[in-house]
Coordinates of C-alpha atoms in Angstrom, one line a residue:
X79 CA 39.2 -2.4 86.4
X80 CA 38.8 -4.5 83.3
X81 CA 35.4 -2.9 82.6
X82 CA 36.9 0.5 83.0
X83 CA 39.7 -0.2 80.4
X84 CA 37.1 -1.6 78.0
X85 CA 35.2 1.6 78.4
X86 CA 38.3 3.7 77.7
X87 CA 39.1 1.6 74.6
X88 CA 35.5 1.9 73.4
X89 CA 35.5 5.7 73.8
X90 CA 38.9 5.9 72.2
X91 CA 37.8 3.8 69.3
X92 CA 34.7 5.9 68.8
X93 CA 36.8 9.1 68.9
X94 CA 39.2 7.8 66.3
X95 CA 36.3 6.7 64.1
X96 CA 34.7 10.1 64.4
X97 CA 37.9 11.9 63.6
X98 CA 38.5 9.7 60.6
X99 CA 34.9 10.2 59.4
X100 CA 35.3 13.9 59.8
X101 CA 38.4 14.0 57.7
X102 CA 36.7 11.9 55.1
X103 CA 33.6 14.1 55.1
X104 CA 35.7 17.3 54.7
X105 CA 37.7 15.8 51.9
X106 CA 34.7 14.5 50.1
X107 CA 32.8 17.8 50.5
X108 CA 35.7 19.8 49.0
X109 CA 36.1 17.3 46.2
X110 CA 32.4 17.6 45.4
X111 CA 32.8 21.4 45.2
X112 CA 35.7 21.1 42.7
X113 CA 33.7 18.7 40.5
X114 CA 30.6 21.0 40.6
X115 CA 32.8 23.9 39.5
X116 CA 33.6 22.1 36.3
X117 CA 30.3 20.8 35.0
X118 CA 26.9 22.1 34.0
X119 CA 23.9 19.8 34.5
X120 CA 20.6 19.7 32.5
X121 CA 17.6 19.1 34.8
X122 CA 13.9 18.6 33.8
X123 CA 11.2 18.4 36.4
X124 CA 7.8 16.9 35.5
X125 CA 4.5 18.3 36.6
X126 CA 3.6 15.1 38.5
X127 CA 4.4 11.4 38.5
X128 CA 1.4 10.5 36.4
X129 CA 2.4 8.5 33.3
X130 CA 1.1 11.3 31.0
X131 CA 3.2 14.0 32.8
X132 CA 6.3 11.8 32.8
X133 CA 6.0 11.2 29.1
X134 CA 5.5 14.9 28.6
X135 CA 8.7 15.5 30.6
X136 CA 10.6 13.3 28.2
X137 CA 9.1 15.0 25.2
X138 CA 10.3 18.4 26.6
X139 CA 13.7 16.9 27.3
X140 CA 14.0 15.7 23.7
X141 CA 12.8 19.0 22.2
X142 CA 15.2 21.2 24.3
X143 CA 18.0 18.6 23.9
X144 CA 17.8 18.7 20.1
X145 CA 17.7 22.5 20.2
X146 CA 20.7 22.9 22.5
X147 CA 22.7 20.2 20.8
X148 CA 23.0 22.5 17.8
X149 CA 23.6 25.6 19.9
X150 CA 26.5 24.0 21.8
X151 CA 28.2 22.4 18.9
X152 CA 31.2 24.8 19.0
X153 CA 31.4 25.3 22.7
X154 CA 35.0 24.7 24.0
X155 CA 34.7 25.4 27.7
X156 CA 32.3 25.8 30.7
X157 CA 32.2 29.6 30.5
X158 CA 31.1 29.5 26.8
X159 CA 28.5 26.8 27.6
X160 CA 27.1 28.9 30.4
X161 CA 27.0 32.0 28.2
X162 CA 25.1 30.2 25.3
X163 CA 22.6 28.7 27.8
X164 CA 22.0 32.0 29.5
X165 CA 21.5 33.8 26.2
X166 CA 19.1 31.0 25.0
X167 CA 16.8 30.8 28.0
X168 CA 14.0 32.6 26.2
X169 CA 14.2 30.2 23.2
X170 CA 14.5 27.2 25.5
X171 CA 11.2 28.2 27.3
X172 CA 9.6 28.7 23.9
X173 CA 10.7 25.3 22.7
X174 CA 9.4 23.7 25.9
X175 CA 6.1 25.6 25.8
X176 CA 5.5 24.6 22.1
X177 CA 6.1 21.0 23.0
X178 CA 3.7 21.1 25.9
X179 CA 1.0 22.7 23.8
X180 CA 1.6 20.2 20.9
X181 CA 0.9 17.4 23.4
X182 CA -2.4 19.0 24.5
X183 CA -1.4 20.6 27.8
X184 CA -1.4 24.2 29.0
X185 CA 1.2 23.9 31.8
X186 CA 3.4 26.9 32.6
X187 CA 7.1 26.2 32.0
X188 CA 10.2 28.0 33.2
X189 CA 13.9 27.6 32.2
X190 CA 16.6 29.0 34.4
X191 CA 20.3 28.7 34.8
X192 CA 20.8 28.3 38.6
X193 CA 22.6 26.5 41.4
X194 CA 20.5 23.5 42.5
X195 CA 21.0 21.0 45.2
X196 CA 21.2 17.4 43.9
X197 CA 21.3 14.1 45.8
X198 CA 23.7 11.4 44.8
X199 CA 23.0 10.6 41.1
X200 CA 24.1 7.7 39.0
X201 CA 24.6 8.4 35.3
X202 CA 25.7 5.3 33.4
X203 CA 28.9 4.1 35.1
X204 CA 29.4 7.5 36.8
X205 CA 28.3 8.5 40.3
X206 CA 28.1 12.3 40.9
X207 CA 28.3 13.2 44.6
X208 CA 25.5 15.0 46.4
X209 CA 25.8 18.8 46.5
X210 CA 25.1 22.1 44.7
X211 CA 25.6 22.2 41.0
X212 CA 24.9 24.8 38.3
X213 CA 22.1 23.5 36.0
X214 CA 19.8 24.4 33.2
X215 CA 16.6 23.7 35.1
X216 CA 13.3 23.3 33.3
X217 CA 10.2 23.1 35.5
X218 CA 7.0 22.0 34.0
X219 CA 3.8 23.0 35.7
X220 CA 4.0 22.3 39.5
X221 CA 7.4 20.5 39.1
X222 CA 6.3 17.9 41.6
X223 CA 7.1 14.8 39.5
X224 CA 10.2 12.7 39.2
X225 CA 13.0 14.6 37.4
X226 CA 15.4 13.7 34.6
X227 CA 19.0 14.9 34.4
X228 CA 22.3 14.6 32.6
X229 CA 25.6 16.5 32.2
X230 CA 25.3 19.2 29.6
X231 CA 29.0 20.3 30.0
X232 CA 31.1 18.5 29.2
X233 CA 28.6 17.1 26.7
X234 CA 27.4 13.8 28.0
X235 CA 23.7 14.5 27.1
X236 CA 23.5 14.2 23.4
X237 CA 24.2 10.9 21.7
X238 CA 22.6 8.6 19.1
X239 CA 21.0 6.7 22.0
X240 CA 19.2 9.9 23.1
X241 CA 20.6 10.2 26.6
X242 CA 20.2 6.7 27.7
X243 CA 23.8 5.5 27.4
X244 CA 27.0 7.3 28.4
X245 CA 29.5 6.2 25.7
X246 CA 33.2 6.1 25.7
X247 CA 33.6 9.4 24.0
X248 CA 31.4 11.1 26.6
X249 CA 33.5 9.6 29.3
X250 CA 36.7 10.9 27.7
X251 CA 35.1 14.4 27.6
X252 CA 34.5 14.2 31.3
X253 CA 38.1 12.9 32.0
X254 CA 39.4 16.0 30.1
X255 CA 37.9 18.5 32.4
X256 CA 38.4 16.7 35.7
X257 CA 41.6 15.9 37.6
X258 CA 42.5 12.3 38.0
X259 CA 41.2 12.3 41.6
X260 CA 37.9 13.9 40.6
X261 CA 37.5 11.5 37.7
X262 CA 38.1 8.5 39.9
X263 CA 35.6 9.9 42.4
X264 CA 32.8 10.0 39.9
X265 CA 33.7 6.5 38.8
X266 CA 33.4 5.2 42.3
X267 CA 30.1 3.7 43.6
X268 CA 29.5 6.3 46.3
X269 CA 31.4 4.7 49.1
X270 CA 31.3 8.0 51.0
X271 CA 27.7 7.1 51.7
X272 CA 28.9 4.8 54.5
X273 CA 29.4 7.7 56.9
X274 CA 25.8 8.7 56.4
X275 CA 24.6 5.3 57.5
X276 CA 26.9 4.6 60.4
X277 CA 27.7 8.1 61.7
X278 CA 24.6 10.1 61.0
X279 CA 24.6 11.6 64.5
X280 CA 27.9 13.3 63.6
X281 CA 26.6 15.1 60.5
X282 CA 25.9 18.5 62.1
X283 CA 29.4 18.7 63.5
X284 CA 31.0 17.4 60.2
X285 CA 29.2 19.9 58.1
X286 CA 30.5 22.7 60.3
X287 CA 34.0 21.3 59.9
X288 CA 33.6 21.1 56.1
X289 CA 32.6 24.8 55.9
X290 CA 35.9 25.9 57.6

């Protein structure tokens, strides 16, 4: 009898854990969606992971970043940023292609404004949850190398340190476009990852729940 009760308790505990995990997953998925609806990311993919291709990726990043910094100076909202980027795609490709040629390569390069799936990404003190985000996506050559990214809107890309440090002003810009809950989410250290580690077998069911 005791073993039977222990079994009942175990099953009950597992069901409670699964329910709690499902609620957390659904909440986090919806929160990620609201965050992604308010930001635009800048994404550069290198041809390969060779040192030369990675250095070229950074050179393209710098060239396009300098070009877009001027273009986006007077942008006041996400819609304006998207419009400027969309209208500048041809010039962005030209700037990237010129940089590639100047560095002695003949790789093809494309620049597109599209929705892209990102894993969890840390940017300074901020952690952006995994999911689909709209991004200015530049692909150099085969695009098989490690990528680089930042947040183009609100402007967290362009600073005196050339992308390496998210300063206080950039953080305030992010705070202005997100709700308090969303902002606290990106400041967190990705604690939602716990469910992936301990409840991975539940993921197919949780994903269906999040879609409803």
